[in-house]
Coordinates of C-alpha atoms in Angstrom, one line a residue:
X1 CA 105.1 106.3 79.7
X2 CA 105.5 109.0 81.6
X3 CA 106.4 108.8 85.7
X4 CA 105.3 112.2 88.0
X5 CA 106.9 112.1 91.6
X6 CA 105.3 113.5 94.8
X7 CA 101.6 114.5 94.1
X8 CA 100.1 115.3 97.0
X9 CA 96.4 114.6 97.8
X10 CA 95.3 115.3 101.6
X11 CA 93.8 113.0 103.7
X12 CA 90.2 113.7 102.8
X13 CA 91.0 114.1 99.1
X14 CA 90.1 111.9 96.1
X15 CA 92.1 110.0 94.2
X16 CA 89.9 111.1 91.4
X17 CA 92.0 114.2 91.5
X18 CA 95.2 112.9 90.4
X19 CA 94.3 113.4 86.6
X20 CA 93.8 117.0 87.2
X21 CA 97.1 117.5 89.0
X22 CA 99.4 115.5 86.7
X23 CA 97.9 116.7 83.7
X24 CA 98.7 120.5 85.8
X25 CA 102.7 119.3 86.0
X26 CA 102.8 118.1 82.1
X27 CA 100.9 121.3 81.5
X28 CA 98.5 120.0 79.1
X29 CA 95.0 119.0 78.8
X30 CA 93.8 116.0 81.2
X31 CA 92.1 115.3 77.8
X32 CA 95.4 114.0 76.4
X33 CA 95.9 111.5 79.6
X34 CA 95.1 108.3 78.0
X35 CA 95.8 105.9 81.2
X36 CA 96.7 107.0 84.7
X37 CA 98.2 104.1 87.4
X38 CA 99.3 104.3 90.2
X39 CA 102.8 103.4 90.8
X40 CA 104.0 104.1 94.3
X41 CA 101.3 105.5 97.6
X42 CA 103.0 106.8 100.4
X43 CA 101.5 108.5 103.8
X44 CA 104.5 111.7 104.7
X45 CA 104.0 111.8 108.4
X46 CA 107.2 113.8 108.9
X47 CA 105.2 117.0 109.9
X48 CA 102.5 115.6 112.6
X49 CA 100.5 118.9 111.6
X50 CA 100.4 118.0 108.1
X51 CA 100.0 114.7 107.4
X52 CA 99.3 114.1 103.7
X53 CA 99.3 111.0 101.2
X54 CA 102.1 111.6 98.6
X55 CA 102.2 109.9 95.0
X56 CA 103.8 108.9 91.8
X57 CA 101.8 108.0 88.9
X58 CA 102.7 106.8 85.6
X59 CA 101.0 108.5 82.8
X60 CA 100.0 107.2 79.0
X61 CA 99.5 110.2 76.8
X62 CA 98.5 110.8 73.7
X63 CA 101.4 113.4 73.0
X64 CA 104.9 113.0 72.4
X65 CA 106.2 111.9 75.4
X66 CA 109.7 113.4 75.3
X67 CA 108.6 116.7 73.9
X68 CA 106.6 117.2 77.3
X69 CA 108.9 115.9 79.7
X70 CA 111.2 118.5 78.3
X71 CA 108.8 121.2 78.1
X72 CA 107.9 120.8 82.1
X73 CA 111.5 120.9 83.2
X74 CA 111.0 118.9 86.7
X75 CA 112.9 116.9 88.2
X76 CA 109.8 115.1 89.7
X77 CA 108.9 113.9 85.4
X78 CA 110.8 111.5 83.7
X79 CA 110.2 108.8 80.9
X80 CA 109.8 105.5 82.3
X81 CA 109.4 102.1 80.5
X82 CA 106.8 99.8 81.4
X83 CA 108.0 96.9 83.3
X84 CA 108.1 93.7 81.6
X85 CA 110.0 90.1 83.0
X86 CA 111.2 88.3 79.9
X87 CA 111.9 84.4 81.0
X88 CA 115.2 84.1 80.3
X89 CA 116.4 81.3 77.5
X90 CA 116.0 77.7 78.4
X91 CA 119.9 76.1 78.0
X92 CA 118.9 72.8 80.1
X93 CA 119.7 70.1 78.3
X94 CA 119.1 67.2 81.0
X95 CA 116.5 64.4 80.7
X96 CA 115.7 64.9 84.9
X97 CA 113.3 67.5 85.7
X98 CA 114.7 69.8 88.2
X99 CA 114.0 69.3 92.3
X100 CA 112.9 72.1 94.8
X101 CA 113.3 71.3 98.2
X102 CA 111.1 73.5 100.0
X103 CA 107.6 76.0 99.3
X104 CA 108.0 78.8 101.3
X105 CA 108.5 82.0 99.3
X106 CA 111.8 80.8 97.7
X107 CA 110.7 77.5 96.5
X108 CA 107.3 79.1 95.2
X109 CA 108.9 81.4 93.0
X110 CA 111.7 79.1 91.3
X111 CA 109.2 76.8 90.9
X112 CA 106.8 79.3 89.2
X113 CA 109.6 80.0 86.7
X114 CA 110.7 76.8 86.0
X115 CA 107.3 75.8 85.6
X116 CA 107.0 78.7 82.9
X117 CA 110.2 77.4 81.4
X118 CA 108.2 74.0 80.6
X119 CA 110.9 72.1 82.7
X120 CA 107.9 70.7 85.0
X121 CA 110.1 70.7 88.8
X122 CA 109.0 68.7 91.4
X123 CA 108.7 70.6 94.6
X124 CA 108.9 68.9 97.8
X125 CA 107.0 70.2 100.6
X126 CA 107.8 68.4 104.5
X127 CA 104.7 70.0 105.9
X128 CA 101.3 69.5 105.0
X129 CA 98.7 71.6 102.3
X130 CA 97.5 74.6 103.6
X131 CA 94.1 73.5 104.9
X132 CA 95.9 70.9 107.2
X133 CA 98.2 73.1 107.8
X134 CA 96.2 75.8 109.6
X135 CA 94.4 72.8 111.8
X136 CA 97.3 71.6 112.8
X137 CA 98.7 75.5 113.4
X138 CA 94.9 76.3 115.5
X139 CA 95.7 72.6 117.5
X140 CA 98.9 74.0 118.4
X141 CA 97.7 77.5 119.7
X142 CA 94.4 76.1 121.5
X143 CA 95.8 72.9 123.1
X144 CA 99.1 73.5 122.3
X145 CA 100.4 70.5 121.0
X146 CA 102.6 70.8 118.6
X147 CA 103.2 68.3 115.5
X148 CA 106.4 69.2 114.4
X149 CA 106.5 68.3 110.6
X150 CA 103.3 70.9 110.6
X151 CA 103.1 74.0 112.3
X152 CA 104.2 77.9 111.9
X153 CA 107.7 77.0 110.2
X154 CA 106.9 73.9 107.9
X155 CA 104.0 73.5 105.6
X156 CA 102.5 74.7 102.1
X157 CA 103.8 78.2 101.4
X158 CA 106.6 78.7 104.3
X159 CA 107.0 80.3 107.5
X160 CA 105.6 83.6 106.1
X161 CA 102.5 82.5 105.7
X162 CA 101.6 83.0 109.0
X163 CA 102.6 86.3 109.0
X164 CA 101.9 89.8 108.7
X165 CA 102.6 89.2 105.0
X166 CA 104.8 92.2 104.5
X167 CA 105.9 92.8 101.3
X168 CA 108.7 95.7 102.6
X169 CA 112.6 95.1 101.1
X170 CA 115.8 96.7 101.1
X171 CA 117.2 94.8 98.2
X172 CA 117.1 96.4 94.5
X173 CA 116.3 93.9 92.0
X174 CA 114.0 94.3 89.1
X175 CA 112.6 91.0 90.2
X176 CA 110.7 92.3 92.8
X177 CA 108.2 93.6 90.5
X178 CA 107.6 90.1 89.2
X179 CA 107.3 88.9 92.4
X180 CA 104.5 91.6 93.6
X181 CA 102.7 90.9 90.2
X182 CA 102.3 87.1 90.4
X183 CA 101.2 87.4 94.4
X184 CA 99.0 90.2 93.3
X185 CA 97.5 87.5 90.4
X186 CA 97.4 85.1 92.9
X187 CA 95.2 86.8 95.3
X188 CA 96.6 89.4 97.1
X189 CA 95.2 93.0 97.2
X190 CA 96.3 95.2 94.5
X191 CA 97.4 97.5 97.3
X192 CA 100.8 95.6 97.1
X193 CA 102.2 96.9 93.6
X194 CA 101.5 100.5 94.6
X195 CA 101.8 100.5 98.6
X196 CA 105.2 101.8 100.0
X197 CA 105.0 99.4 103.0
X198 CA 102.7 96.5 101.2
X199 CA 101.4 93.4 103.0
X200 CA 98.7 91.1 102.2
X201 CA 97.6 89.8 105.6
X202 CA 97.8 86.3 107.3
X203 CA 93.7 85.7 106.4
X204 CA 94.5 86.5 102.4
X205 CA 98.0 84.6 102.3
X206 CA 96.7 81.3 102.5
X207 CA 94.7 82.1 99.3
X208 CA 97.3 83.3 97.8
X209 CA 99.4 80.1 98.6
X210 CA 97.2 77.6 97.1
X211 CA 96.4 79.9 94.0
X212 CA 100.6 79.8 92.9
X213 CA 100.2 76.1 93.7
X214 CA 97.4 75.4 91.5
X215 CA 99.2 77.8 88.7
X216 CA 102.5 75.8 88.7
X217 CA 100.6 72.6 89.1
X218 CA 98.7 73.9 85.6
X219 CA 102.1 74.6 83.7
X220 CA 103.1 70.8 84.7
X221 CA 104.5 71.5 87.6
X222 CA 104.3 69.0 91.0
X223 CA 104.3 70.2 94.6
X224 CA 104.4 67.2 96.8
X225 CA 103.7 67.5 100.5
X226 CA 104.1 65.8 103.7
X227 CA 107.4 64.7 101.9
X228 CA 110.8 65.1 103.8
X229 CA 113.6 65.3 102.1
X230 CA 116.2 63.2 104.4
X231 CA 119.6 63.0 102.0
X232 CA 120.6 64.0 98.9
X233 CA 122.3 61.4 96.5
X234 CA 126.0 62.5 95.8
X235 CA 128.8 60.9 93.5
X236 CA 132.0 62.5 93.1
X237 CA 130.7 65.9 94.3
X238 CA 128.0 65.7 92.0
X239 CA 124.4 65.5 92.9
X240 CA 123.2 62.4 91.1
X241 CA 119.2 62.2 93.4
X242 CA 117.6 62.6 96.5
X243 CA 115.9 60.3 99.2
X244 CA 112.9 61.5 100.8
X245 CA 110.2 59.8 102.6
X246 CA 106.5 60.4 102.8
X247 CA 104.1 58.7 105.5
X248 CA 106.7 56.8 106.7
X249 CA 107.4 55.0 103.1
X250 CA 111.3 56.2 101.6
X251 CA 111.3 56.7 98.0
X252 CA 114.6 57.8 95.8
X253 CA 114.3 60.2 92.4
X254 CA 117.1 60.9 90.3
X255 CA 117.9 64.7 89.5
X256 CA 121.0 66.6 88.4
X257 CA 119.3 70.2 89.6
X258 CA 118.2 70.7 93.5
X259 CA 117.0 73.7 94.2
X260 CA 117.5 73.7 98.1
X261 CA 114.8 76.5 99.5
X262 CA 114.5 74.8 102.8
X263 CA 113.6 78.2 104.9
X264 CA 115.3 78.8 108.1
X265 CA 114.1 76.1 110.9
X266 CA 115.1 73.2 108.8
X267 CA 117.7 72.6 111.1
X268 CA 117.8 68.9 110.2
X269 CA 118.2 69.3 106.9
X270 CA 121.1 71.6 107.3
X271 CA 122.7 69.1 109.7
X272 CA 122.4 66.9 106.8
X273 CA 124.4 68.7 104.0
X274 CA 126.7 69.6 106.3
X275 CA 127.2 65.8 107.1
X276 CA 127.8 65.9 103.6
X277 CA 130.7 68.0 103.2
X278 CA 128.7 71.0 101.7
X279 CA 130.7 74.1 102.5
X280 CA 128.4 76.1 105.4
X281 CA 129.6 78.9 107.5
X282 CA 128.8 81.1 110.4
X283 CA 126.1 84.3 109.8
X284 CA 125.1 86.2 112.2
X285 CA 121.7 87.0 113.4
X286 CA 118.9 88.5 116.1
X287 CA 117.9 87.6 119.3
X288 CA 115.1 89.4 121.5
X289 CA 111.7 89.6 122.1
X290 CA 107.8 90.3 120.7
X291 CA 107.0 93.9 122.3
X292 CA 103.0 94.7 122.5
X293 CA 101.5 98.4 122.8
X294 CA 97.9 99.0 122.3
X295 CA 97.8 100.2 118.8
X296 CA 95.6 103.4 120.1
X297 CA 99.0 104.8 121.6
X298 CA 101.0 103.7 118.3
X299 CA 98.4 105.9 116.0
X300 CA 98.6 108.9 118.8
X301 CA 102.4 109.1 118.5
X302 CA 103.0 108.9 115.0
X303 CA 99.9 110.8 113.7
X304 CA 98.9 113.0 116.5
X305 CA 95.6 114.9 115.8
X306 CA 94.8 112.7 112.7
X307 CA 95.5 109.4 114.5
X308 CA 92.3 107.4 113.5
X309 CA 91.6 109.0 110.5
X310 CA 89.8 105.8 108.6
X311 CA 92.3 106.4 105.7
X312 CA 95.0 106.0 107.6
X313 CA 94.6 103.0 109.3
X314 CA 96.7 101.6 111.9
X315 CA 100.1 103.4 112.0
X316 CA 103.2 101.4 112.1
X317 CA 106.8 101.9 112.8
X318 CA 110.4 101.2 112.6
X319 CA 113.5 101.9 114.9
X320 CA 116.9 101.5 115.6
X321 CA 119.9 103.0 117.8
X322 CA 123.0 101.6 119.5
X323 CA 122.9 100.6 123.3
X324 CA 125.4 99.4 125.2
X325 CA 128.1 97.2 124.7
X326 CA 127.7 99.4 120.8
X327 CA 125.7 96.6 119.4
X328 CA 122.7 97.5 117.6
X329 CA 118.9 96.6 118.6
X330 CA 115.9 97.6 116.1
X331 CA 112.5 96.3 115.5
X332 CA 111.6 94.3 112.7
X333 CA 108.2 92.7 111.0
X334 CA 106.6 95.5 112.8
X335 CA 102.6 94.1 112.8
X336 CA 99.6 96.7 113.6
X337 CA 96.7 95.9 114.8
X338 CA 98.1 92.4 115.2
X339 CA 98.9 89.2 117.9
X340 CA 101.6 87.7 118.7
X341 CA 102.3 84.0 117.3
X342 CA 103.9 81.1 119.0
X343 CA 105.5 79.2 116.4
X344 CA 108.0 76.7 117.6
X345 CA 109.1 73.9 115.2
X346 CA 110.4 71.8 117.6
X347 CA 109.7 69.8 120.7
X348 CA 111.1 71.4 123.9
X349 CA 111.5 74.3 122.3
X350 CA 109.7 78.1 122.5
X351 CA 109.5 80.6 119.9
X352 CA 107.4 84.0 119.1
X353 CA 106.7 86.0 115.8
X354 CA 104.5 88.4 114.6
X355 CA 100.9 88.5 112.5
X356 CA 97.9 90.4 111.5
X357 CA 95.3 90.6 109.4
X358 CA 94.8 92.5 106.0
X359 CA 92.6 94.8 107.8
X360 CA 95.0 95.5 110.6
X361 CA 92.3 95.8 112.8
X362 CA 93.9 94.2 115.9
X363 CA 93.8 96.3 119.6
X364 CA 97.5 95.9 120.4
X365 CA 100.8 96.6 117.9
X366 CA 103.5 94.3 118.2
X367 CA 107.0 94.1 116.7
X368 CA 110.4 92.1 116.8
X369 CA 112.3 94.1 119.5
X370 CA 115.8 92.8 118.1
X371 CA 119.6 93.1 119.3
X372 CA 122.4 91.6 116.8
X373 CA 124.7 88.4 117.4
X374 CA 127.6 88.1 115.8
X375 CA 129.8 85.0 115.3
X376 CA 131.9 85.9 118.4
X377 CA 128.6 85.3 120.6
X378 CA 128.3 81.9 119.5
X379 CA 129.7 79.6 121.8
X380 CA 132.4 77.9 119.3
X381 CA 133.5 78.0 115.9
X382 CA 131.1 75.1 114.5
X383 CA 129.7 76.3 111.5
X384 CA 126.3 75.5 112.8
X385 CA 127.2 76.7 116.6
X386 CA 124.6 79.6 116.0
X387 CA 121.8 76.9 115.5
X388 CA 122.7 75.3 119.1
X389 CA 123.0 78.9 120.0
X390 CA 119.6 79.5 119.1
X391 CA 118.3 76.2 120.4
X392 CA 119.4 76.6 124.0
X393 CA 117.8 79.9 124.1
X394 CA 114.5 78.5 122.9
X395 CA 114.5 75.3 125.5
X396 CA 115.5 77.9 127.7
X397 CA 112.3 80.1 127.4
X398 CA 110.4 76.5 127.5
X399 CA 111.5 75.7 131.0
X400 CA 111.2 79.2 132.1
X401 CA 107.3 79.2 130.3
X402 CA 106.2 76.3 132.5
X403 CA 107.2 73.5 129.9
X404 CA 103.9 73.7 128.1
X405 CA 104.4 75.7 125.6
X406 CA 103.3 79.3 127.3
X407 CA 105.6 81.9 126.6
X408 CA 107.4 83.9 129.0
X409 CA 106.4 87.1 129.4
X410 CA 107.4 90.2 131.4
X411 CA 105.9 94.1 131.6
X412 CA 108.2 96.9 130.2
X413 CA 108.5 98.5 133.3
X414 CA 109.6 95.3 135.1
X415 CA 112.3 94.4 132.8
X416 CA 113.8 97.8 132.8
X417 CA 113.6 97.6 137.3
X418 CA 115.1 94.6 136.6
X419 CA 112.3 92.3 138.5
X420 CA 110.0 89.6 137.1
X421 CA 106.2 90.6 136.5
X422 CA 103.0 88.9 138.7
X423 CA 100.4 90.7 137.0
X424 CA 99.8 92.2 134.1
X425 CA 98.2 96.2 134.0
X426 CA 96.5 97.9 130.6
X427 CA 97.9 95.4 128.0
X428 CA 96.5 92.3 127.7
X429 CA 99.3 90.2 125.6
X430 CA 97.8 88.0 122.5
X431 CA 100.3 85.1 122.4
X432 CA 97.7 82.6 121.6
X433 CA 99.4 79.6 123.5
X434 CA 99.2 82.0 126.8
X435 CA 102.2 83.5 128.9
X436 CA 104.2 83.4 131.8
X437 CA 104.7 86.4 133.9
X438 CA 108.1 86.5 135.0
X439 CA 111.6 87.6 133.9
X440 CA 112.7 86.8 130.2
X441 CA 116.1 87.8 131.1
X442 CA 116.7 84.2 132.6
X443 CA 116.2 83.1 129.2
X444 CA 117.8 85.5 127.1
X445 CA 121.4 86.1 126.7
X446 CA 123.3 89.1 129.1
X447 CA 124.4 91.1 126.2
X448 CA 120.8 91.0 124.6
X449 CA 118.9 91.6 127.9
X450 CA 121.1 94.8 128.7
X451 CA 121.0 96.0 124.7
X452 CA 117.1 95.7 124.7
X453 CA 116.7 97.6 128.1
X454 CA 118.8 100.6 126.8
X455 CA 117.2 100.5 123.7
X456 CA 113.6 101.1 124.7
X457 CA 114.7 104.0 126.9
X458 CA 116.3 105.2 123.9
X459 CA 113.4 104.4 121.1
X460 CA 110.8 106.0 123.4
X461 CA 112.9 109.3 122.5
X462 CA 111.4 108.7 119.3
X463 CA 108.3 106.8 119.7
X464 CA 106.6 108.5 122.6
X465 CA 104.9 105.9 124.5
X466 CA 107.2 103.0 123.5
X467 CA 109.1 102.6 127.1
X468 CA 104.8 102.0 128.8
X469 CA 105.2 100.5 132.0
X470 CA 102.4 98.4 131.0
X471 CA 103.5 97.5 127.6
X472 CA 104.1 93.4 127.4
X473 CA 107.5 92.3 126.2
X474 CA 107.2 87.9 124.9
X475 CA 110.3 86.2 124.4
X476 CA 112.1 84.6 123.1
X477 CA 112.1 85.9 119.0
X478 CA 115.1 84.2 117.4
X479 CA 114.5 83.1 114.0
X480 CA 114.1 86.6 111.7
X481 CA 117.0 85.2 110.1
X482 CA 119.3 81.9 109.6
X483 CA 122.3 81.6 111.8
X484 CA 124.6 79.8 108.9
X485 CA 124.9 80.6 105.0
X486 CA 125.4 77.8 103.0
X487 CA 128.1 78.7 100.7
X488 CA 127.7 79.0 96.5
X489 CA 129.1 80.7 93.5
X490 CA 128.4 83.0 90.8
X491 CA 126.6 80.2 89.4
X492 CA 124.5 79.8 92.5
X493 CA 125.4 76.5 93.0
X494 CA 127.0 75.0 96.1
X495 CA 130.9 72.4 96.1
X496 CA 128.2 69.6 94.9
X497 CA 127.4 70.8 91.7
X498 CA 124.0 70.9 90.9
X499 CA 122.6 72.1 94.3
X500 CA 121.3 75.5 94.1
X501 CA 121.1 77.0 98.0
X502 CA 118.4 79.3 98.4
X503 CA 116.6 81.9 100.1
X504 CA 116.3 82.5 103.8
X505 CA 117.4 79.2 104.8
X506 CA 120.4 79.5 102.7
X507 CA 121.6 82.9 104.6
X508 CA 120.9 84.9 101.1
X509 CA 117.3 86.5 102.0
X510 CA 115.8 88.4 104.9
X511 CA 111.8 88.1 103.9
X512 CA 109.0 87.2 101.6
X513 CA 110.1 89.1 98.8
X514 CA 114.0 88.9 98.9
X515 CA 113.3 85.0 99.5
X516 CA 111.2 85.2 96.3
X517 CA 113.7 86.9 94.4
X518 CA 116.4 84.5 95.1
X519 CA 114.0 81.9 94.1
X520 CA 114.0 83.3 91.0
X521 CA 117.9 84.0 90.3
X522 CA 118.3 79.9 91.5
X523 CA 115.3 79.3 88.9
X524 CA 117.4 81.2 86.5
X525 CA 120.5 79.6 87.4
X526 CA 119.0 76.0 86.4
X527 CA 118.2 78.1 83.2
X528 CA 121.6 78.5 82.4
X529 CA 122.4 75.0 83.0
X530 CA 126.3 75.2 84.5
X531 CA 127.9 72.4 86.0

């Protein structure tokens, strides 16, 4: 197979076209082009005036492959071989089947595999199936009372499912192609194996969730929900079971392999192996707050004259720089034409994220407006001091939001005078649970307050528009990543042998797909069978 970089097709070209031009760059006949498939779609917005879609293809000729490639002499052609996962060999010998604690992205996906190993795993869900999950999700948002075994963080297919879905990584791994393949199987647009910024959209994940359920479930799998997992079963640092309960009733299993994907507001459950001697440290993470802009002014900025072109959609973005104190503040899970979630997890507690639909069609763009926390923030050494860290800043916004579960909100001209908002101008904010006008400073740490204020001085450099007066900043975001890492080997396996830490939760992912992939290397792991 042959791979051609950067084709360009403008805006109003079709993709009908891209046989003609790679069969132009091999310089032979389109004739001889057997198969053309898109491998990678990209829109090059680096020249406002010429904004363009830019491709690479991989072609299936009926010529000798090499002879070509050599004859074009480009840098931009190269032989390529198809992709192709190959399960690895099955070296398990145990009678147990294998235990998955958790089925966000990371327990999904080493459950997939095991399940296509033949080893059957059992996965164990605390929240409830996706159906019930999204009632008890609505409850939350309309009336706002939260059930906290079932919400945004815990349920049938993880925190990401109510999400923007994106699919963006900055790990290398030639798993992430098996990941995008089994989501794409599973439901999700085939956008995502070809998209450079892929997503599937909150409305299409829960499809997709059910439909790697029902596949696992098929290959003898079992994915049990509304099932906590409240102790694991350890003998001489060995794991020998686990205790769970499940509507109130506590049942033990036996197992020798626990995968633990337990996603990163299982705070309990972290509690609980570190009770347990397990070996957890300090990580740092984010702190800061949900910033809206009408999406109208996001398309103007980065595509000027072409801003709603219809095959251009809603234009995102993503920034970074160094404010004061030299600690670094980005966005993150930028989500167009989206609304801002409340998703806390736990009573007394206030948290914001990000969505939007596979369409994108939302009025207002919101991201993660972020600053770093190291360790040396936290207020002690505890290993899990950046979970109290992270807790006191969420009751925090819960007092200062009225105690209801409104979010505290503040205009972007207000926080950068330094005074609390009364009224709201141009933006309306989409935080379903409502808002607060008034000064999310008094619930955000000093250092992050002052980071975010110089940062969106400094990001509307880039991003004209982005320091609008009327823009709506909704505090407070502080879970795009764990605060601890639970510790494991080259074997993936923690000091209890047998207990595979994984994903998000675990301190070794950052989203849906690097969670995924580490759900497959644990998967693997299990594979190999090392104790």
């Amino acid at each position: 197979m042959i791979r051609i970089n950067e084709i360009r097709l403008e805006l109003d070209d079709s993709e009908d076209l891209l046989n003609a031009k790679a069969a132009k760059t091999l310089k032979i006949n389109k004739k001889y082009i057997k198969k053309l498939t898109i491998f990678k779609k990209s829109v090059d917005a680096r020249k406002k005036e010429d904004i363009h879609f830019s491709y690479s293809v991989d072609c299936e000729i009926l010529l000798d492959e090499n002879q070509i490639v050599s004859k074009c002499k480009s840098n931009k052609v190269s032989v390529v071989k198809p992709y192709h996962y190959e399960l690895p060999e099955n070296k398990r010998v145990s009678k147990f089947r294998p235990v998955i604690v958790g089925f966000g992205p990371a327990g999904m996906l080493a459950g997939l595999i095991l399940a296509e190993a033949g080893l059957r795993p059992i996965i164990f869900e605390r929240g409830k199936a996706i159906d019930e999950r999204q009632k008890d999700v609505n409850k939350f948002w309309k009336e706002r009372v939260l059930n906290e075994e079932s919400n945004v963080q815990f349920g049938e297919g993880g925190a990401g499912t109510f999400s923007d879905g994106k699919l963006t990584t900055g790990i290398k791994s030639p798993f992430i192609r098996k990941v995008l393949l089994e989501l794409y199987e599973a439901g999700a647009p085939e956008e995502i194996l070809y998209s450079s910024k892929p997503h599937i959209g909150t409305d299409r994940l829960a499809v997709v969730v059910k439909n790697i359920r029902k596949k696992i479930e098929s290959l003898g799998g079992e994915v049990r929900v509304e099932c906590r997992v409240e102790k694991l079963i350890v003998y001489n640092k060995f794991i020998q079971g686990i205790t769970y309960t499940h509507r109130g009733e506590s049942f033990d299993i036996e197992a020798d392999s626990v995968i633990m994907a337990i996603g990163h507001s299982a705070r309990d459950t972290v509690e609980m192996l570190y009770d347990l001697g397990i070996e957890i440290i300090q990580k740092p993470f984010s702190v800061g707050a949900r910033i809206e802009h009408p999406q109208s002014l996001i398309n103007k900025a980065q595509y000027g004259r072409f801003a709603g072109h219809p095959k251009l959609g809603a234009a995102d973005y993503k920034l970074s720089c160094h404010g004061l104190h030299e600690r670094g503040a980005y966005t993150f899970c930028m989500c167009p034409g989206g609304t801002v979630v409340a998703a806390a997890s736990e009573k007394g507690g206030v948290i914001v994220n990000g969505m939007s639909s596979l369409a994108r069609d939302g009025k207002n763009a919101n991201s993660a407006l972020l600053v770093g926390i190291e360790p040396k923030d936290f207020p002690s050494e505890h290993p899990l001091a950046g979970i109290y860290y992270q807790k006191e800043i969420e009751h925090k916004a819960f007092l200062l939001g009225g105690g209801d579960y409104r979010a505290p909100a503040q205009l972007v001209g207000d926080f950068l005078a330094g005074k609390a908002s009364t009224q709201l101008g141009n933006v309306e904010p989409t935080c379903p649970t409502g808002v607060t006008l008034t000064d999310i400073s008094e619930c955000l740490p000093q250092k992050v307050s002052s980071t975010m204020k110089s940062a969106i001085v400094e990001m509307d450099k880039k991003l004209n528009g982005f320091n609008l007066y009327d823009a709506v900043l909704t505090a407070p975001e502080t879970r795009s990543s764990s605060s601890v890492r639970i510790l494991r080997d080259e074997f993936c396996q923690c000091n209890v042998r047998g207990v595979y830490p994984c994903g998000e939760g675990a301190g070794y992912a950052g989203g849906i797909v690097s969670a995924a992939v580490d759900g497959i290397k644990c998967a693997h792991a299990v594979l190999e069978d090392i104790h």
